[in-house]
Amino acid sequence: MDFQQGCVQISVGVRLFEQDAPLSVANFLRYANGTTINGGNYNGSFLHRSVAGFIVQGGGFSFDPALNDGSFSYDSTSDSYPGGLQPVVKDDPVVNEYSLSNVRGTIAMAMLPDDPDSATSEWFFNLIDNSANLDNQNGGFTVFGEVIGAGMAVIDDIGNVPAYDKTDVHPAFGALPLDNYTEPANVAIDNLIRLNSVTQLFSISEKLDFGLLATGDSAQSVVTIENTSTAAITITDIASTNTLATPFTIVANTCNNITLAVAASCDITIDYSPQLEANNQDSFNIEFTSPSISFEYTVSGAAVDVKAPDISLDLTAIEFGVVGLYNAEIDPFGEYLVLIMSNDGNVDLNVSSVTFDFTSALNFEFVENCRNASPLVPGERCAIPMFFKPTTVGELSGTLTIISDDPDENRIVLPITGLVDIDTDGIAAAVEDSVPNDGDGNFDGVLDSIQNNVASFTAQNNDYITLVSLDGTELKSVNVMALNKLAPPPDNIDFALGVLDFELKLLAPGSAAEVGLIMPAGVVVQTYYMYGPTPDDINPHWYEFMYDETSGTGAIIYGDVSFTSPIDGTRFSRSVIRLIFKDGARGDADLTVNGIILDPGGPVIANNSDSSGGGSLSIYMLIWFALNVLIRDKRRYASMSLT
């Protein structure tokens, strides 16, 4: 990169990390070469921001006093540039590729606040180690290169040029570096630190990794240096000031003391012969005199004593847990798990068979068994998706057997288990059967423990809560969460009953759903809070989940409701909450249209002095709630009235 400071031209060598940030490097080179789609070009641009002990930034603006009226000006009213000051024409933004730290001497892409994928033409040099700051905000700033040779002395000198507040010219010029400038004179072209050109000098891979070898084996690889500039380059020395040590050796070299013509190349052949088990890394120097650059090249490789495949599985058992009977209309795939098989060895892994022995073959199946992927090369993985479609109730079990040529584990047997129950809400039948009204928490005359859409359980204060969803939906994984697993709730919020956590499986993705909550006797609910992301804020947070007409979601709190048991005529008085959801919308904690509502949230208990409840719906709506939510057995019914 050739900079112009006053009448002095200075050069800085930059090594681009094409392997770590390929999109950002390609984007930078398009601007450098003037090959962007929209015509953006770095030639004639200048450094427009310099913050001492932090960064110097450029790539955003150019200045040509021969253009238009030649002024260094910007019209904020019309957002136009009437003079020689012009913005660099932008291409589409680049996807963020953060992986390397923003340490001193690196060059990184600039971004808009709170938008990791907004980088276009602007970049900056890190004057110090900014990793603690820039690695941990806005998704991490993408480092795509580093200054090499004596270039940081030049960048430091630029960072020491006085910076002026020129926000009266443009909002971006709050720290504009200006050379030989005196206030309040107009900014001239010689005051600016300009980028005259970016020239790609040579091409060489960033680093060489031999991967994993067995001790006693050898491997060789060729490193090619290609002259990609418009002039000859001279290489004076390879590895004399910084040599490679065992187990690495340079065994052939056509690059020492040569001049490479344009588009010419030379080769360095490196041998890796590890004798001991270890992770090895070393480097050597490549010295250029034209241009004057000292380039440090890194080589690495690992070694193990044994040469063999090594099978690895991410599960030690295939446990489907408690599931319901297979219903192809609700979920044609049934319950499923994915087993990942890996080869952690240093030679190919051959998988000869993957078979299962199950209580009933109709209950269990897989569509891919990794045989098609065999052999697995070192480091390769394959997936075995397994589907459980039980048609009978009870404990079902079996085994999955994998046979391979791993010398230590040539035969692996994994147990397969699944408990099939009519009620799959995750609450033990003994708990639901102990609910007042003889295990019938929703007063419909049917035991809660045999209904997929009804769950009764003990709350945080040992009182009972009952959840009821519409027919055809299923409640799953119902429990009361500990508050310390979530962010602290807002002040003066009392989750005396705890935070409820459940999944609601819908009839179809994207559909609406409702859940009724029947509170313990004497409990008055003030409002309902949820925890999770919302469409307007994707960061998990607490928010009040009262009914919202715009989204058609939220909680409706009824006053006291009187229930009559269809079994013995006993009357019960309970507060009721109606939760209205839509898959993927406000209230669904995964904000994903996937046929499942995730709900971490809970009722906020009112103060003792507040016994008004909060019901505001008409009697008609309350009767609708009774007919559509609480009645489950058409041979029985529950009467319901306001008190």
Short mmCIF file of N, CA, C and O in Angstrom, two decimals, residues 255-343:
data_model
loop_
_atom_site.label_atom_id
_atom_site.label_comp_id
_atom_site.label_asym_id
_atom_site.label_seq_id
_atom_site.Cartn_x
_atom_site.Cartn_y
_atom_site.Cartn_z
N CYS A 255 13.99 -20.63 -4.93
CA CYS A 255 13.64 -19.22 -4.70
C CYS A 255 14.79 -18.38 -4.17
O CYS A 255 14.65 -17.15 -4.05
N ASN A 256 15.92 -18.99 -3.79
CA ASN A 256 16.99 -18.23 -3.14
C ASN A 256 17.77 -17.39 -4.16
O ASN A 256 18.20 -17.88 -5.19
N ASN A 257 17.92 -16.08 -3.83
CA ASN A 257 18.72 -15.16 -4.65
C ASN A 257 18.29 -15.18 -6.12
O ASN A 257 19.10 -15.41 -7.03
N ILE A 258 17.02 -14.91 -6.34
CA ILE A 258 16.55 -14.82 -7.72
C ILE A 258 15.69 -13.58 -7.89
O ILE A 258 15.18 -13.01 -6.92
N THR A 259 15.53 -13.17 -9.12
CA THR A 259 14.59 -12.11 -9.47
C THR A 259 13.46 -12.74 -10.27
O THR A 259 13.69 -13.37 -11.31
N LEU A 260 12.26 -12.57 -9.75
CA LEU A 260 11.08 -13.15 -10.40
C LEU A 260 10.47 -12.12 -11.34
O LEU A 260 10.10 -11.02 -10.92
N ALA A 261 10.36 -12.48 -12.60
CA ALA A 261 9.69 -11.61 -13.55
C ALA A 261 8.19 -11.62 -13.28
O ALA A 261 7.67 -12.45 -12.51
N VAL A 262 7.47 -10.70 -13.89
CA VAL A 262 6.02 -10.63 -13.73
C VAL A 262 5.40 -11.96 -14.13
O VAL A 262 5.74 -12.54 -15.17
N ALA A 263 4.54 -12.49 -13.25
CA ALA A 263 3.81 -13.76 -13.45
C ALA A 263 4.70 -14.98 -13.29
O ALA A 263 4.21 -16.11 -13.41
N ALA A 264 6.01 -14.82 -13.01
CA ALA A 264 6.89 -15.96 -12.78
C ALA A 264 6.72 -16.48 -11.36
O ALA A 264 6.21 -15.80 -10.48
N SER A 265 7.18 -17.72 -11.11
CA SER A 265 7.04 -18.31 -9.78
C SER A 265 8.26 -19.16 -9.46
O SER A 265 9.04 -19.53 -10.33
N CYS A 266 8.43 -19.48 -8.18
CA CYS A 266 9.47 -20.38 -7.71
C CYS A 266 8.90 -21.25 -6.60
O CYS A 266 7.84 -20.93 -6.03
N ASP A 267 9.60 -22.34 -6.25
CA ASP A 267 9.06 -23.33 -5.30
C ASP A 267 10.03 -23.60 -4.16
O ASP A 267 11.26 -23.60 -4.35
N ILE A 268 9.45 -23.87 -2.99
CA ILE A 268 10.19 -24.32 -1.82
C ILE A 268 9.53 -25.62 -1.36
O ILE A 268 8.34 -25.64 -1.04
N THR A 269 10.27 -26.72 -1.34
CA THR A 269 9.72 -28.02 -0.94
C THR A 269 10.10 -28.30 0.51
O THR A 269 11.29 -28.26 0.87
N ILE A 270 9.09 -28.59 1.34
CA ILE A 270 9.31 -28.80 2.77
C ILE A 270 8.92 -30.24 3.12
O ILE A 270 7.86 -30.74 2.71
N ASP A 271 9.76 -30.89 3.89
CA ASP A 271 9.53 -32.26 4.35
C ASP A 271 9.15 -32.25 5.83
O ASP A 271 9.71 -31.49 6.63
N TYR A 272 8.19 -33.10 6.17
CA TYR A 272 7.77 -33.26 7.56
C TYR A 272 7.92 -34.73 7.92
O TYR A 272 7.24 -35.60 7.37
N SER A 273 8.86 -35.04 8.84
CA SER A 273 9.16 -36.42 9.24
C SER A 273 9.19 -36.52 10.75
O SER A 273 10.26 -36.53 11.39
N PRO A 274 8.03 -36.58 11.40
CA PRO A 274 7.99 -36.62 12.86
C PRO A 274 8.43 -37.98 13.41
O PRO A 274 8.05 -39.03 12.87
N GLN A 275 9.22 -37.96 14.46
CA GLN A 275 9.67 -39.17 15.12
C GLN A 275 9.03 -39.35 16.50
O GLN A 275 9.05 -40.45 17.06
N LEU A 276 8.49 -38.28 17.04
CA LEU A 276 7.88 -38.32 18.37
C LEU A 276 6.44 -37.82 18.28
O LEU A 276 6.11 -36.97 17.44
N GLU A 277 5.60 -38.33 19.15
CA GLU A 277 4.21 -37.89 19.20
C GLU A 277 4.15 -36.47 19.76
O GLU A 277 4.60 -36.21 20.88
N ALA A 278 3.63 -35.53 18.99
CA ALA A 278 3.61 -34.12 19.41
C ALA A 278 2.82 -33.29 18.41
O ALA A 278 2.51 -33.74 17.31
N ASN A 279 2.51 -32.06 18.82
CA ASN A 279 2.00 -31.04 17.91
C ASN A 279 3.16 -30.11 17.59
O ASN A 279 3.71 -29.46 18.49
N ASN A 280 3.56 -30.05 16.35
CA ASN A 280 4.77 -29.34 15.96
C ASN A 280 4.43 -28.08 15.17
O ASN A 280 3.50 -28.07 14.36
N GLN A 281 5.24 -27.03 15.40
CA GLN A 281 5.10 -25.79 14.64
C GLN A 281 6.44 -25.07 14.58
O GLN A 281 7.20 -25.08 15.55
N ASP A 282 6.74 -24.49 13.44
CA ASP A 282 7.99 -23.74 13.27
C ASP A 282 7.77 -22.72 12.16
O ASP A 282 6.71 -22.68 11.53
N SER A 283 8.77 -21.88 11.91
CA SER A 283 8.66 -20.87 10.86
C SER A 283 10.03 -20.59 10.27
O SER A 283 11.06 -20.91 10.87
N PHE A 284 10.02 -19.99 9.07
CA PHE A 284 11.26 -19.55 8.46
C PHE A 284 11.00 -18.24 7.73
O PHE A 284 9.85 -17.90 7.42
N ASN A 285 12.07 -17.49 7.48
CA ASN A 285 11.94 -16.18 6.86
C ASN A 285 12.18 -16.23 5.36
O ASN A 285 13.02 -16.99 4.87
N ILE A 286 11.43 -15.41 4.64
CA ILE A 286 11.65 -15.17 3.21
C ILE A 286 11.96 -13.69 3.07
O ILE A 286 11.12 -12.84 3.42
N GLU A 287 13.17 -13.38 2.60
CA GLU A 287 13.62 -11.98 2.54
C GLU A 287 13.51 -11.46 1.10
O GLU A 287 14.04 -12.06 0.16
N PHE A 288 12.81 -10.32 0.96
CA PHE A 288 12.71 -9.63 -0.33
C PHE A 288 13.50 -8.32 -0.23
O PHE A 288 13.47 -7.65 0.81
N THR A 289 14.19 -7.96 -1.28
CA THR A 289 14.87 -6.65 -1.30
C THR A 289 14.15 -5.66 -2.21
O THR A 289 14.33 -4.46 -2.07
N SER A 290 13.40 -6.15 -3.13
CA SER A 290 12.65 -5.25 -4.00
C SER A 290 11.26 -5.84 -4.21
O SER A 290 11.06 -6.70 -5.08
N PRO A 291 10.29 -5.45 -3.35
CA PRO A 291 10.37 -4.45 -2.28
C PRO A 291 11.05 -5.01 -1.03
O PRO A 291 11.26 -6.22 -0.92
N SER A 292 11.37 -4.13 -0.08
CA SER A 292 12.08 -4.54 1.13
C SER A 292 11.08 -5.09 2.15
O SER A 292 10.43 -4.33 2.88
N ILE A 293 10.96 -6.42 2.17
CA ILE A 293 10.00 -7.08 3.06
C ILE A 293 10.65 -8.34 3.62
O ILE A 293 11.29 -9.10 2.90
N SER A 294 10.47 -8.56 4.93
CA SER A 294 10.86 -9.81 5.56
C SER A 294 9.57 -10.56 5.91
O SER A 294 8.77 -10.08 6.71
N PHE A 295 9.40 -11.72 5.30
CA PHE A 295 8.14 -12.46 5.40
C PHE A 295 8.36 -13.73 6.21
O PHE A 295 9.21 -14.55 5.86
N GLU A 296 7.63 -13.89 7.31
CA GLU A 296 7.75 -15.08 8.15
C GLU A 296 6.68 -16.09 7.76
O GLU A 296 5.49 -15.79 7.77
N TYR A 297 7.13 -17.29 7.40
CA TYR A 297 6.22 -18.32 6.93
C TYR A 297 6.13 -19.43 7.97
O TYR A 297 7.15 -19.94 8.46
N THR A 298 4.88 -19.84 8.32
CA THR A 298 4.65 -20.80 9.39
C THR A 298 4.27 -22.17 8.83
O THR A 298 3.46 -22.27 7.90
N VAL A 299 4.87 -23.22 9.39
CA VAL A 299 4.52 -24.60 9.05
C VAL A 299 4.15 -25.33 10.34
O VAL A 299 4.67 -25.03 11.41
N SER A 300 3.22 -26.28 10.23
CA SER A 300 2.78 -27.03 11.41
C SER A 300 2.39 -28.44 11.02
O SER A 300 2.19 -28.76 9.85
N GLY A 301 2.28 -29.29 12.02
CA GLY A 301 1.87 -30.68 11.81
C GLY A 301 1.79 -31.40 13.14
O GLY A 301 2.47 -31.02 14.10
N ALA A 302 0.95 -32.41 13.21
CA ALA A 302 0.82 -33.21 14.42
C ALA A 302 1.31 -34.63 14.13
O ALA A 302 1.41 -35.05 12.97
N ALA A 303 1.61 -35.37 15.18
CA ALA A 303 2.10 -36.74 15.02
C ALA A 303 1.58 -37.60 16.17
O ALA A 303 1.48 -37.15 17.31
N VAL A 304 1.22 -38.85 15.84
CA VAL A 304 0.81 -39.83 16.84
C VAL A 304 1.61 -41.10 16.63
O VAL A 304 2.08 -41.39 15.53
N ASP A 305 1.75 -41.86 17.70
CA ASP A 305 2.55 -43.08 17.62
C ASP A 305 1.86 -44.19 16.82
O ASP A 305 2.51 -44.98 16.15
N VAL A 306 0.53 -44.25 16.91
CA VAL A 306 -0.20 -45.35 16.28
C VAL A 306 -0.82 -44.87 14.98
O VAL A 306 -1.39 -43.78 14.91
N LYS A 307 -0.73 -45.69 13.96
CA LYS A 307 -1.35 -45.38 12.68
C LYS A 307 -2.57 -46.28 12.53
O LYS A 307 -2.46 -47.46 12.24
N ALA A 308 -3.75 -45.70 12.77
CA ALA A 308 -4.97 -46.51 12.76
C ALA A 308 -6.18 -45.60 12.69
O ALA A 308 -6.12 -44.42 13.05
N PRO A 309 -7.31 -46.14 12.23
CA PRO A 309 -8.57 -45.38 12.31
C PRO A 309 -9.05 -45.35 13.76
O PRO A 309 -8.68 -46.21 14.57
N ASP A 310 -9.87 -44.38 14.08
CA ASP A 310 -10.38 -44.25 15.45
C ASP A 310 -11.82 -43.77 15.37
O ASP A 310 -12.09 -42.60 15.09
N ILE A 311 -12.77 -44.70 15.58
CA ILE A 311 -14.18 -44.34 15.50
C ILE A 311 -14.60 -43.59 16.75
O ILE A 311 -14.15 -43.88 17.86
N SER A 312 -15.44 -42.58 16.56
CA SER A 312 -15.94 -41.77 17.67
C SER A 312 -17.42 -41.50 17.44
O SER A 312 -17.83 -41.19 16.31
N LEU A 313 -18.23 -41.64 18.50
CA LEU A 313 -19.67 -41.39 18.43
C LEU A 313 -20.03 -40.32 19.44
O LEU A 313 -19.45 -40.27 20.54
N ASP A 314 -20.98 -39.45 19.09
CA ASP A 314 -21.34 -38.36 20.01
C ASP A 314 -22.37 -38.80 21.05
O ASP A 314 -22.71 -38.02 21.94
N LEU A 315 -22.87 -40.03 20.95
CA LEU A 315 -23.81 -40.55 21.94
C LEU A 315 -23.31 -41.89 22.45
O LEU A 315 -22.73 -42.67 21.69
N THR A 316 -23.53 -42.16 23.73
CA THR A 316 -23.22 -43.47 24.30
C THR A 316 -24.46 -44.34 24.41
O THR A 316 -24.37 -45.54 24.66
N ALA A 317 -25.63 -43.73 24.25
CA ALA A 317 -26.90 -44.45 24.27
C ALA A 317 -27.91 -43.64 23.48
O ALA A 317 -27.82 -42.41 23.41
N ILE A 318 -28.86 -44.33 22.87
CA ILE A 318 -29.91 -43.67 22.10
C ILE A 318 -31.16 -43.69 22.95
O ILE A 318 -31.83 -44.72 23.08
N GLU A 319 -31.45 -42.55 23.57
CA GLU A 319 -32.54 -42.47 24.53
C GLU A 319 -33.60 -41.51 23.99
O GLU A 319 -33.37 -40.30 23.90
N PHE A 320 -34.77 -42.03 23.65
CA PHE A 320 -35.85 -41.19 23.14
C PHE A 320 -36.70 -40.61 24.26
O PHE A 320 -37.52 -39.72 24.02
N GLY A 321 -36.52 -41.09 25.50
CA GLY A 321 -37.29 -40.57 26.62
C GLY A 321 -38.74 -40.99 26.55
O GLY A 321 -39.09 -42.02 25.97
N VAL A 322 -39.60 -40.16 27.12
CA VAL A 322 -41.04 -40.45 27.13
C VAL A 322 -41.65 -39.84 25.87
O VAL A 322 -41.53 -38.64 25.62
N VAL A 323 -42.28 -40.66 25.07
CA VAL A 323 -42.89 -40.20 23.82
C VAL A 323 -44.31 -40.72 23.74
O VAL A 323 -44.70 -41.67 24.44
N GLY A 324 -45.08 -40.09 22.86
CA GLY A 324 -46.45 -40.54 22.64
C GLY A 324 -46.54 -41.52 21.49
O GLY A 324 -45.56 -41.79 20.78
N LEU A 325 -47.72 -42.05 21.29
CA LEU A 325 -47.95 -42.95 20.16
C LEU A 325 -47.76 -42.20 18.85
O LEU A 325 -48.06 -41.01 18.74
N TYR A 326 -47.24 -42.90 17.86
CA TYR A 326 -46.97 -42.29 16.56
C TYR A 326 -48.27 -41.84 15.90
O TYR A 326 -49.24 -42.60 15.82
N ASN A 327 -48.29 -40.58 15.46
CA ASN A 327 -49.45 -40.02 14.77
C ASN A 327 -48.96 -39.36 13.50
O ASN A 327 -48.38 -38.27 13.52
N ALA A 328 -49.15 -40.03 12.36
CA ALA A 328 -48.61 -39.54 11.09
C ALA A 328 -49.22 -38.21 10.67
O ALA A 328 -48.59 -37.43 9.96
N GLU A 329 -50.44 -37.90 11.13
CA GLU A 329 -51.08 -36.65 10.74
C GLU A 329 -50.43 -35.46 11.44
O GLU A 329 -50.27 -34.40 10.85
N ILE A 330 -50.06 -35.64 12.71
CA ILE A 330 -49.43 -34.55 13.45
C ILE A 330 -47.95 -34.45 13.10
O ILE A 330 -47.42 -33.36 12.85
N ASP A 331 -47.25 -35.57 13.04
CA ASP A 331 -45.81 -35.55 12.77
C ASP A 331 -45.44 -36.82 12.02
O ASP A 331 -45.26 -37.88 12.61
N PRO A 332 -45.32 -36.75 10.69
CA PRO A 332 -45.04 -37.97 9.90
C PRO A 332 -43.68 -38.59 10.19
O PRO A 332 -43.47 -39.76 9.91
N PHE A 333 -42.75 -37.80 10.77
CA PHE A 333 -41.41 -38.34 11.04
C PHE A 333 -41.31 -39.01 12.40
O PHE A 333 -40.36 -39.75 12.65
N GLY A 334 -42.26 -38.77 13.28
CA GLY A 334 -42.17 -39.32 14.62
C GLY A 334 -41.10 -38.62 15.43
O GLY A 334 -40.66 -37.52 15.12
N GLU A 335 -40.66 -39.28 16.50
CA GLU A 335 -39.55 -38.75 17.29
C GLU A 335 -38.24 -39.14 16.60
O GLU A 335 -38.13 -40.22 16.03
N TYR A 336 -37.24 -38.24 16.66
CA TYR A 336 -35.99 -38.59 15.99
C TYR A 336 -34.78 -38.06 16.76
O TYR A 336 -34.85 -37.09 17.51
N LEU A 337 -33.66 -38.75 16.58
CA LEU A 337 -32.36 -38.35 17.09
C LEU A 337 -31.35 -38.52 15.97
O LEU A 337 -31.56 -39.30 15.04
N VAL A 338 -30.25 -37.79 16.06
CA VAL A 338 -29.18 -37.91 15.06
C VAL A 338 -27.91 -38.35 15.78
O VAL A 338 -27.46 -37.70 16.73
N LEU A 339 -27.34 -39.44 15.33
CA LEU A 339 -26.07 -39.95 15.85
C LEU A 339 -24.96 -39.53 14.89
O LEU A 339 -25.05 -39.76 13.68
N ILE A 340 -23.91 -38.89 15.42
CA ILE A 340 -22.79 -38.44 14.60
C ILE A 340 -21.61 -39.38 14.80
O ILE A 340 -21.16 -39.62 15.93
N MET A 341 -21.13 -39.95 13.69
CA MET A 341 -19.96 -40.81 13.71
C MET A 341 -18.77 -40.04 13.13
O MET A 341 -18.90 -39.37 12.11
N SER A 342 -17.60 -40.13 13.77
CA SER A 342 -16.40 -39.42 13.32
C SER A 342 -15.23 -40.38 13.25
O SER A 342 -15.18 -41.39 13.96
N ASN A 343 -14.27 -40.03 12.39
CA ASN A 343 -12.99 -40.74 12.35
C ASN A 343 -11.93 -39.82 12.94
O ASN A 343 -11.48 -38.87 12.30
#
